[in-house]
XYZ file of C-alpha atoms in Angstrom:
67
model
C 0.000 0.000 0.000
C 3.000 2.246 0.455
C 3.953 1.895 -3.197
C 0.403 2.754 -4.277
C 0.506 5.873 -2.100
C 3.807 6.966 -3.611
C 2.509 6.418 -7.142
C -0.722 8.299 -6.365
C 1.312 11.161 -4.878
C 3.298 11.312 -8.118
C 0.083 11.494 -10.131
C -1.242 14.232 -7.836
C 1.949 16.211 -8.317
C 2.065 15.684 -12.072
C -1.612 16.463 -12.508
C -1.279 19.575 -10.368
C 1.627 20.836 -12.453
C -0.340 20.155 -15.643
C -3.305 22.059 -14.269
C -1.110 25.011 -13.260
C 0.590 25.113 -16.660
C -2.755 24.797 -18.452
C -4.300 27.629 -16.469
C -1.313 29.896 -17.086
C -1.520 29.504 -20.845
C -4.476 29.337 -23.180
C -4.055 25.548 -23.519
C -7.205 24.124 -21.994
C -6.341 20.589 -23.155
C -3.390 20.455 -20.764
C -5.579 21.598 -17.892
C -8.082 18.864 -18.756
C -5.283 16.268 -18.799
C -4.179 17.443 -15.360
C -7.703 17.172 -13.962
C -8.009 13.718 -15.484
C -4.723 12.577 -13.895
C -5.814 13.800 -10.454
C -9.246 12.196 -10.872
C -7.711 8.856 -11.861
C -5.318 9.017 -8.900
C -8.253 9.529 -6.517
C -10.207 6.683 -8.118
C -7.167 4.408 -7.880
C -6.676 5.184 -4.200
C -10.356 4.520 -3.501
C -10.106 1.140 -5.237
C -6.963 0.204 -3.312
C -8.377 1.241 0.066
C -11.669 -0.459 -0.767
C -9.900 -3.712 -1.562
C -7.919 -3.457 1.673
C -11.056 -3.034 3.763
C -12.796 -5.812 1.827
C -9.914 -8.195 2.580
C -10.026 -7.176 6.255
C -13.767 -7.866 6.317
C -13.343 -11.314 4.745
C -10.530 -12.153 7.177
C -12.710 -11.177 10.136
C -15.762 -12.967 8.795
C -14.087 -16.302 8.090
C -11.182 -16.111 10.521
C -8.655 -16.810 7.786
C -5.523 -14.723 7.293
C -5.234 -13.760 3.625
C -2.390 -11.268 3.623
């Protein structure tokens, strides 16, 4: 989960820089790409955290250690 957090942080940073560069110039496509990168990073983190909590739920329900 640490690696996923580092990758998501990189996407947040990259998307933020794209959004800043797109807002400074008249290039709205770059701003849209930045927003899309940040949105995908958030969705990815939600999926990863959701899978973690799902695994924890299954472990508690059946008493079996998965990870």
